[in-house]
PDB file of C-alpha atoms and ligand atoms in Angstrom:
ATOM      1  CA  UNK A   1    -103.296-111.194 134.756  1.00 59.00           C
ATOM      2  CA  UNK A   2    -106.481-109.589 134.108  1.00 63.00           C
ATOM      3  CA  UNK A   3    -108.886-112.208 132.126  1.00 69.00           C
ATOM      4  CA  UNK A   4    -109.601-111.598 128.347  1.00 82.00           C
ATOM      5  CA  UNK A   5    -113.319-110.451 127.464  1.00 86.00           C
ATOM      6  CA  UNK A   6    -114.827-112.661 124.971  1.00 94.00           C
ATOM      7  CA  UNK A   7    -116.018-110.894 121.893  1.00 95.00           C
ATOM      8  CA  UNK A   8    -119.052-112.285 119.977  1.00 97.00           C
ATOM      9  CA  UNK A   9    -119.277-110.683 116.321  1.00 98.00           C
ATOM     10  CA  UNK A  10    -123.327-110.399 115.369  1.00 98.00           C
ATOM     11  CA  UNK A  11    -123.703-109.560 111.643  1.00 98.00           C
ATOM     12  CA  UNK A  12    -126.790-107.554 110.275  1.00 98.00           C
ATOM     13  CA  UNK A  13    -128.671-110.202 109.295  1.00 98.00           C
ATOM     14  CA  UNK A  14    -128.085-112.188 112.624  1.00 98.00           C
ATOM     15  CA  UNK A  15    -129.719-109.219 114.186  1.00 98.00           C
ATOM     16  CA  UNK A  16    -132.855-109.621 111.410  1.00 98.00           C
ATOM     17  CA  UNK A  17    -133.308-112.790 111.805  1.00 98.00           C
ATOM     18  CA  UNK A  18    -133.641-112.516 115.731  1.00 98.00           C
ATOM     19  CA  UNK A  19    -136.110-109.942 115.132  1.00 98.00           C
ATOM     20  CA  UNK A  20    -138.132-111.682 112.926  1.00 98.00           C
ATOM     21  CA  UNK A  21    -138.141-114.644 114.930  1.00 98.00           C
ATOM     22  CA  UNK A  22    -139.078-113.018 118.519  1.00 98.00           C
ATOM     23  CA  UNK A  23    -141.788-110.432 116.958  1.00 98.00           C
ATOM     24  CA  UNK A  24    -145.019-113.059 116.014  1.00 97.00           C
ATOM     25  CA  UNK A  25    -144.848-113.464 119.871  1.00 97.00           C
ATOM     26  CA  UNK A  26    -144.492-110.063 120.898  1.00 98.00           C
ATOM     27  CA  UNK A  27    -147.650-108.936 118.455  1.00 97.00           C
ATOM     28  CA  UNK A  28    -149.502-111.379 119.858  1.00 96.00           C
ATOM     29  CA  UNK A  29    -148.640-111.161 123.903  1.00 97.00           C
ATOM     30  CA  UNK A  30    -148.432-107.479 123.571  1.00 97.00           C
ATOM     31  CA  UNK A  31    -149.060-105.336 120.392  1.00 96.00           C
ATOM     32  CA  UNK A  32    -147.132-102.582 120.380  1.00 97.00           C
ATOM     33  CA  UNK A  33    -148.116 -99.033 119.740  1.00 95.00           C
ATOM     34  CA  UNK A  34    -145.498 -97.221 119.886  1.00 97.00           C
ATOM     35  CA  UNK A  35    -142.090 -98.089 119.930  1.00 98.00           C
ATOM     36  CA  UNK A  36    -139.263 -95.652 122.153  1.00 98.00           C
ATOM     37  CA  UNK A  37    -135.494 -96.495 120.271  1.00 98.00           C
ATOM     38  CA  UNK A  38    -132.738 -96.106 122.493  1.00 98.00           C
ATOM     39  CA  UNK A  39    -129.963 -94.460 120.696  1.00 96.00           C
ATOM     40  CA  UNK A  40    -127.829 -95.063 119.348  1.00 94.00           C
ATOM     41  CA  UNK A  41    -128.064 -99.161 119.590  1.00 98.00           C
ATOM     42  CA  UNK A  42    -131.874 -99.126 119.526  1.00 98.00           C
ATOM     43  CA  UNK A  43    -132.126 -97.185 116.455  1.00 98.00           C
ATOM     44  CA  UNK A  44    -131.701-100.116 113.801  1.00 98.00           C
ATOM     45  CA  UNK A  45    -133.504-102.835 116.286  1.00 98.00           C
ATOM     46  CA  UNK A  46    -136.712-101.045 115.898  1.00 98.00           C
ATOM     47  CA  UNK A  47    -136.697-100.130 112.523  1.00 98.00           C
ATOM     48  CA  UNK A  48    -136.447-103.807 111.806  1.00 98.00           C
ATOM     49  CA  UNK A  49    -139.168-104.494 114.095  1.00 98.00           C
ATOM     50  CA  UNK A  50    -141.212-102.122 112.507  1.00 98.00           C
ATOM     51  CA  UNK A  51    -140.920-104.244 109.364  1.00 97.00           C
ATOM     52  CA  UNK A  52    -142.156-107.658 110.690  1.00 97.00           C
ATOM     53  CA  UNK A  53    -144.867-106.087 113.736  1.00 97.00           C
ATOM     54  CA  UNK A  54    -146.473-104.348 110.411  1.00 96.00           C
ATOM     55  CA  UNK A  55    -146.854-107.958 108.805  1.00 93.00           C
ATOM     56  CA  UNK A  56    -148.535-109.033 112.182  1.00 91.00           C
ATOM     57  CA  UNK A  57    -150.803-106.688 112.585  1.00 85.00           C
ATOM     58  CA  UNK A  58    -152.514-105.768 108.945  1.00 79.00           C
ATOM     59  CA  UNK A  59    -150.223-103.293 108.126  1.00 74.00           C
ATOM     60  CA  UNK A  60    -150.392-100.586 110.945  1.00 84.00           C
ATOM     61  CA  UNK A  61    -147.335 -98.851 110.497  1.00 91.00           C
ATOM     62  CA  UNK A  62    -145.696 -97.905 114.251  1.00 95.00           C
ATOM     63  CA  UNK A  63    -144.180 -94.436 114.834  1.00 97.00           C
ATOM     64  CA  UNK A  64    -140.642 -94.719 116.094  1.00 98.00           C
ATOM     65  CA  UNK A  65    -139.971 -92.303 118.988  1.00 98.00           C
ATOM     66  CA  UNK A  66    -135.995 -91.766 120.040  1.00 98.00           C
ATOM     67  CA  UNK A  67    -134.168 -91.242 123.258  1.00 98.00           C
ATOM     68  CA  UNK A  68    -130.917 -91.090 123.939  1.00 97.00           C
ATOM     69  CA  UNK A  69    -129.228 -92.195 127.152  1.00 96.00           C
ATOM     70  CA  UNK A  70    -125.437 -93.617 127.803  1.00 91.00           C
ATOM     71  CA  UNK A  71    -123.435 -94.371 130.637  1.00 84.00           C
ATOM     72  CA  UNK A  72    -121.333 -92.582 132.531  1.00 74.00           C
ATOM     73  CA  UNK A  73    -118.180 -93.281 131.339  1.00 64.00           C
ATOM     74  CA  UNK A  74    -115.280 -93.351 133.874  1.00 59.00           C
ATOM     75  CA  UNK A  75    -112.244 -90.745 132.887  1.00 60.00           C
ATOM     76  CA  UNK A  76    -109.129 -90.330 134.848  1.00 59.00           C
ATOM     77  CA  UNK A  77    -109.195 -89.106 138.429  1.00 56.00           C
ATOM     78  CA  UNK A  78    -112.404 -90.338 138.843  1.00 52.00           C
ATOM     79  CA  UNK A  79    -113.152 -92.176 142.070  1.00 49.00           C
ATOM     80  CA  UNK A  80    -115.310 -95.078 142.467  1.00 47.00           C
ATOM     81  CA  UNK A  81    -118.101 -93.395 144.294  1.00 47.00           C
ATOM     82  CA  UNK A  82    -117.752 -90.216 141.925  1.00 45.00           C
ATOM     83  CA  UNK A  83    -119.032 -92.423 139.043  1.00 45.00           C
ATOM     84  CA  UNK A  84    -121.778 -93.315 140.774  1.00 46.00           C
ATOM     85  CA  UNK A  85    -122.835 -95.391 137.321  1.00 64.00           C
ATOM     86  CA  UNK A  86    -125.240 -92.913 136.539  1.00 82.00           C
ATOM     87  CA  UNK A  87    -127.229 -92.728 133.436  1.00 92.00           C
ATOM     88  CA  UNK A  88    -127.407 -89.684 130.878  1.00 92.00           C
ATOM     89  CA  UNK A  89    -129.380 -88.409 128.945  1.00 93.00           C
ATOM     90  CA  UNK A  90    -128.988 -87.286 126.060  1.00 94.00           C
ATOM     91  CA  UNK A  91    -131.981 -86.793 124.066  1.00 97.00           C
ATOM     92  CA  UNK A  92    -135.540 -87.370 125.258  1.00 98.00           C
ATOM     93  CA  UNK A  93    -139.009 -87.296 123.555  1.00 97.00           C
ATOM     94  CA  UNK A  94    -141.008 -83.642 123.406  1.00 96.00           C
ATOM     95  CA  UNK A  95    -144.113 -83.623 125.666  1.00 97.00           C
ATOM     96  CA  UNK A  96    -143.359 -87.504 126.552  1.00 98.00           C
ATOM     97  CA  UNK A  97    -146.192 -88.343 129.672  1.00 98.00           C
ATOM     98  CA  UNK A  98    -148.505 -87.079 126.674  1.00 98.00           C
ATOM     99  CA  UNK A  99    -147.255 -89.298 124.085  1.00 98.00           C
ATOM    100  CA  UNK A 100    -147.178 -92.202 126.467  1.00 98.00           C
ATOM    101  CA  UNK A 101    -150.244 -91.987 128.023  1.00 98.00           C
ATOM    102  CA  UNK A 102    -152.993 -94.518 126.947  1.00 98.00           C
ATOM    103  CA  UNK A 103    -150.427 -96.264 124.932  1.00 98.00           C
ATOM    104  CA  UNK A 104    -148.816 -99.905 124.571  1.00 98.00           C
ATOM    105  CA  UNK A 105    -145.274 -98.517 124.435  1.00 98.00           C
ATOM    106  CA  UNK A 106    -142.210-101.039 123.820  1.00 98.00           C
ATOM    107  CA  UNK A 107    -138.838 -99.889 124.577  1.00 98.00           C
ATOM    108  CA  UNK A 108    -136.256-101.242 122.113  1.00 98.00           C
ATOM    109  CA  UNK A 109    -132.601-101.474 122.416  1.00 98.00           C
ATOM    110  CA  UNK A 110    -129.787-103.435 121.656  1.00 98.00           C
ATOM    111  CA  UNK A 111    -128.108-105.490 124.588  1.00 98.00           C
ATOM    112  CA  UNK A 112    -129.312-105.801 128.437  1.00 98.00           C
ATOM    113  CA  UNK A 113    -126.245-105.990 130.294  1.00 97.00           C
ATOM    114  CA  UNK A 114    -126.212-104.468 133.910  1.00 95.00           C
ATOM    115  CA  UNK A 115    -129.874-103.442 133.335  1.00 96.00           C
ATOM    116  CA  UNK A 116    -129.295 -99.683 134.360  1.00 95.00           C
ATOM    117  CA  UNK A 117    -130.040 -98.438 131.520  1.00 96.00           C
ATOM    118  CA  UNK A 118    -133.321-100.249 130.573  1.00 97.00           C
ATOM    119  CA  UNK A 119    -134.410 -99.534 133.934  1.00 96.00           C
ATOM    120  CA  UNK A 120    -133.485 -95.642 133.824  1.00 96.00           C
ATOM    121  CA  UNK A 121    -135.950 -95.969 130.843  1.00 97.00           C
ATOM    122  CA  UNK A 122    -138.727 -97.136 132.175  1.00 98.00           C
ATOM    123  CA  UNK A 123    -138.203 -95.407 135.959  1.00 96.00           C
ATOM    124  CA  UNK A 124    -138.213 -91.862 133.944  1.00 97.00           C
ATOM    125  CA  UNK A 125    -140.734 -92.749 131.058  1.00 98.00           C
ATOM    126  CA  UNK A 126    -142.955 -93.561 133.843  1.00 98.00           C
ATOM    127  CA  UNK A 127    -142.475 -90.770 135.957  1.00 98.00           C
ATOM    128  CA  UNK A 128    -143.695 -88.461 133.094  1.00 98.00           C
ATOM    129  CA  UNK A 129    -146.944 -90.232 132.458  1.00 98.00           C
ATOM    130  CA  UNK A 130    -147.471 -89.974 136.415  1.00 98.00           C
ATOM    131  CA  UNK A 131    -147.042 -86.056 135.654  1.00 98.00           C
ATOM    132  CA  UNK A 132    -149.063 -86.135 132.504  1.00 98.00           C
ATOM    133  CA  UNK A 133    -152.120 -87.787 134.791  1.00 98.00           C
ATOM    134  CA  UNK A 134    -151.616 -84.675 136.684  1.00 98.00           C
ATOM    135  CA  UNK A 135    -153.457 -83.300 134.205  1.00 98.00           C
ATOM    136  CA  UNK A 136    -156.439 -85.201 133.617  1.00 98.00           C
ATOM    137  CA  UNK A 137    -159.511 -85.344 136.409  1.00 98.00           C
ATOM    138  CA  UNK A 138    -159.005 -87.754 139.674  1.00 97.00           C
ATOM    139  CA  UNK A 139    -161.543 -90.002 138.802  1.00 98.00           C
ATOM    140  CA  UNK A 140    -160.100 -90.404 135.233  1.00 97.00           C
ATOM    141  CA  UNK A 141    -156.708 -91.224 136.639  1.00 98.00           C
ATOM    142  CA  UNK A 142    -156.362 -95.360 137.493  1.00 98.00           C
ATOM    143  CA  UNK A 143    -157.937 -95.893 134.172  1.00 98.00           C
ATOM    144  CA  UNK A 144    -155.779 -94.258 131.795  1.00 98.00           C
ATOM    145  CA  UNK A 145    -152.764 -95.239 134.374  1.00 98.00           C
ATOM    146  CA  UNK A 146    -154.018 -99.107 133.416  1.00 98.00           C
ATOM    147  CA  UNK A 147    -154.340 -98.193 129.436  1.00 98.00           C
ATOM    148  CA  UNK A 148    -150.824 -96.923 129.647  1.00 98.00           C
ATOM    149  CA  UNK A 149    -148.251 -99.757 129.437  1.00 98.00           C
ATOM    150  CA  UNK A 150    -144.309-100.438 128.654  1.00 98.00           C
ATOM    151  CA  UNK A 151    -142.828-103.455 127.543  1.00 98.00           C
ATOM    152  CA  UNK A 152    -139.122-104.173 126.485  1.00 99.00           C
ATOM    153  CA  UNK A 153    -137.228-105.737 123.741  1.00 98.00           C
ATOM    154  CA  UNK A 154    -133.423-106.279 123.316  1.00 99.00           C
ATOM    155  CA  UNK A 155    -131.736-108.130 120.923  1.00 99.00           C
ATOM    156  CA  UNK A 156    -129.287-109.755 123.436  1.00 98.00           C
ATOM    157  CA  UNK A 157    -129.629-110.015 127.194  1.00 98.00           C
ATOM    158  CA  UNK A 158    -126.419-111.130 128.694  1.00 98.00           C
ATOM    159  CA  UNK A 159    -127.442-113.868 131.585  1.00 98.00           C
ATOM    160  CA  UNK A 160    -125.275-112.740 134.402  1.00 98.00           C
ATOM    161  CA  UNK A 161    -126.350-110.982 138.012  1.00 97.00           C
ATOM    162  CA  UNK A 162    -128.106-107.398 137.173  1.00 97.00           C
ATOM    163  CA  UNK A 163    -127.034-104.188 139.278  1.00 93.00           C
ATOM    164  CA  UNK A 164    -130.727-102.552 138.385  1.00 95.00           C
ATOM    165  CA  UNK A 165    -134.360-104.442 138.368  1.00 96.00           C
ATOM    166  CA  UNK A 166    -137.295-103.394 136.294  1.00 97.00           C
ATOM    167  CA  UNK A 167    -140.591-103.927 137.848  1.00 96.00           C
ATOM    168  CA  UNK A 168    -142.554-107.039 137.286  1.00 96.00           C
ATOM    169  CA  UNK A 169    -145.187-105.245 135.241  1.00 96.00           C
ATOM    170  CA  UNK A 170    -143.128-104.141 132.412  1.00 98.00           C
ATOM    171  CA  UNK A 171    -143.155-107.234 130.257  1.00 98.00           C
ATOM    172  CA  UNK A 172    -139.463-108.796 129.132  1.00 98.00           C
ATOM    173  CA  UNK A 173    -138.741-109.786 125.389  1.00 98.00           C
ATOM    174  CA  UNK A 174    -135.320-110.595 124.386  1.00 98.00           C
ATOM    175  CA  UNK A 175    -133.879-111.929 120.741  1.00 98.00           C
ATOM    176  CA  UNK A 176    -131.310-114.158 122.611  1.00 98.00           C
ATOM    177  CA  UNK A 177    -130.062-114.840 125.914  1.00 98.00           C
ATOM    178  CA  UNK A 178    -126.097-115.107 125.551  1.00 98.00           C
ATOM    179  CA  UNK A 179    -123.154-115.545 128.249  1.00 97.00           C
ATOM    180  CA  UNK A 180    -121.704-112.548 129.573  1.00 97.00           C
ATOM    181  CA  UNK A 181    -119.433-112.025 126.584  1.00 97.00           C
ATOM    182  CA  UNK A 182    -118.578-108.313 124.560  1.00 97.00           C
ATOM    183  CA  UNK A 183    -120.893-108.225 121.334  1.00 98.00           C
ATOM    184  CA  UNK A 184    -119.616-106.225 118.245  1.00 98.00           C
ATOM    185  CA  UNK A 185    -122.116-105.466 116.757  1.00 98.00           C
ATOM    186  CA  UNK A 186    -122.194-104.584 112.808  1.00 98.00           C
ATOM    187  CA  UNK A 187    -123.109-100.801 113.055  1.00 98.00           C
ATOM    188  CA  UNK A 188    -119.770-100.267 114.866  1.00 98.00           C
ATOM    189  CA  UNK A 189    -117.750-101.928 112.203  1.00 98.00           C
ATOM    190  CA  UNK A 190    -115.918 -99.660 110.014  1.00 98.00           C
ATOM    191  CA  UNK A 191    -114.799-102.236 107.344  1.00 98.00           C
ATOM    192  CA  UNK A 192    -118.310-104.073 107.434  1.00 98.00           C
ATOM    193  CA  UNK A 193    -117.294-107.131 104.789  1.00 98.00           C
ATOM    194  CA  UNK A 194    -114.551-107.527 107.081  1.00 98.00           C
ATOM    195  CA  UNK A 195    -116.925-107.748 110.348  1.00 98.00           C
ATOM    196  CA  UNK A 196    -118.852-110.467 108.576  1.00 98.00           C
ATOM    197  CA  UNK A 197    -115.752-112.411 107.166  1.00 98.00           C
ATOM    198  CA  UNK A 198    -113.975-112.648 110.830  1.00 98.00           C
ATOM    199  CA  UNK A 199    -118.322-113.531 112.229  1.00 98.00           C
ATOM    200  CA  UNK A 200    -118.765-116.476 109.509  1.00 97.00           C
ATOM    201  CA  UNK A 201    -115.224-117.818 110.244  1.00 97.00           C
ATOM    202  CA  UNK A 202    -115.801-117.617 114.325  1.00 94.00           C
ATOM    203  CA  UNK A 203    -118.965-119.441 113.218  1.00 93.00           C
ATOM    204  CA  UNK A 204    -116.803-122.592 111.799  1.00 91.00           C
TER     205      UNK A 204
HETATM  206  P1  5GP B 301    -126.486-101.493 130.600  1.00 94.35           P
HETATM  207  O1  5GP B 301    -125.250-101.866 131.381  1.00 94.35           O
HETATM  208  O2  5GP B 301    -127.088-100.258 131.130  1.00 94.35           O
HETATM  209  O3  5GP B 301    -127.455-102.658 130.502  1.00 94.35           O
HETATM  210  O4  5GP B 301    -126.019-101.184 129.127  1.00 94.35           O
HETATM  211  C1  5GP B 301    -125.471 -99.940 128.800  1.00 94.35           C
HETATM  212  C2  5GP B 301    -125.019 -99.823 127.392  1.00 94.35           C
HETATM  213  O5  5GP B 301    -123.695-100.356 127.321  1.00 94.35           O
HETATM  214  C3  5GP B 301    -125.770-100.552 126.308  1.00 94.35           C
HETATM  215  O6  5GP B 301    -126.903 -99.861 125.838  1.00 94.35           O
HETATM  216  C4  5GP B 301    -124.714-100.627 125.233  1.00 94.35           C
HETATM  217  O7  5GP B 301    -124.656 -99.421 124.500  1.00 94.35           O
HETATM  218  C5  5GP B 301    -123.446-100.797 126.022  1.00 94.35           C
HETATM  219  N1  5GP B 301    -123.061-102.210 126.058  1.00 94.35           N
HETATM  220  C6  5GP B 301    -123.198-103.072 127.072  1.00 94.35           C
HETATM  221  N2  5GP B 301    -122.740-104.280 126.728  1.00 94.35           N
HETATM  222  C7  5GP B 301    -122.328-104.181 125.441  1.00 94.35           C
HETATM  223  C8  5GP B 301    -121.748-105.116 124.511  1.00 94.35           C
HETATM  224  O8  5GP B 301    -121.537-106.307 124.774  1.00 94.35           O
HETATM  225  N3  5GP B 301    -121.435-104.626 123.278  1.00 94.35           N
HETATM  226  C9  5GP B 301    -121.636-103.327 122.937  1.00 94.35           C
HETATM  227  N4  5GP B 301    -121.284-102.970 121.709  1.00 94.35           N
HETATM  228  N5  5GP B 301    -122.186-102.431 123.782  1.00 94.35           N
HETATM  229  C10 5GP B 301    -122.523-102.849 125.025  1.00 94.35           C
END
């Protein structure tokens, strides 16, 4: 019998609260610049952040930059190796290398679970400020490579064995680190009072 996924039901102002108590530390090891939501779960994540890196650093308000990206998604007929767990994208940022370059960018999105995505992310981001440096004189280059940085932040990273690796010089924030379990999370909840009835009584 195929073993039942554990659901863990996060309510809004779980989320908040996670937020507010991870940012202090990521203002201070990193300060932020720009943040890069990954839709649609990074969307509400960085907004929120928004809110508490502005009290941590005199009210400089950050610019929220979007991309989207999703899985693959398996359909019927479709072998193993055809799936090939790619990553898609689905919207990406106008004239990116240019808007990254020179900048403490933080990537923000809801849960780290095989890692593919994050590390599409930060693979591609990358490869466009490589292209943008293009642009600029050789001797210019490995300084504005060194003033251009990415960091991540996810609400939840689920501890369990990663399928993709993100290199050791993006820095790693994370709200919580939970067991590989399936979050709901509140912005999928159609009957929200509902979402946070059934999350307070799992609570008890
Ligand atoms: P990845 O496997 O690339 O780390 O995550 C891919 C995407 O799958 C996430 O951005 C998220 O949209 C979705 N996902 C993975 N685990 C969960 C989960 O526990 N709950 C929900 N709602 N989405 C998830």
């Amino acid at each position: 019998m195929a073993k039942e996924v554990q659901h863990l039901r996060v309510t809004y102002n779980d989320i908040h609260n996670l937020i507010r108590r991870r940012t202090p530390e990521i203002a201070k090891a990193y300060n932020p610049d720009l943040l890069i939501a990954i839709g649609g779960g990074g969307f509400f994540p960085a907004r929120v952040m928004r809110t508490f890196l502005r009290e941590e650093t005199q009210n400089k308000t950050l610019q929220i930059q979007a991309i989207g990206l999703s899985l693959y998604e398996p359909v019927d007929g479709t072998s193993v190796e055809q799936l090939g767990n790619e990553v898609i994208r689905t919207q990406w940022l106008d004239d990116s290398g240019k808007m990254l370059l020179g900048r403490r960018n933080l990537i923000v999105d809801e849960v780290d679970d095989t890692r593919k995505t994050l590390r599409y992310a930060v693979s591609e981001l990358k490869r466009d400020v490589e292209a943008e440096l293009l642009k600029h004189p050789e001797d210019k280059r490995a300084k504005l490579r060194a003033a251009t940085r990415f960091a991540i932040f996810v609400v939840h990273n689920k501890k369990k064995p990663k399928l993709a690796e993100i290199d050791p010089e993006t820095l790693y924030f994370s709200g919580d680190d939970v067991e590989d379990v399936w979050l709901d999370y509140p912005w999928e909840a159609t009957n929200i009072e509902e979402h946070d009835r059934l999350a307070a009584q799992d609570r008890q």
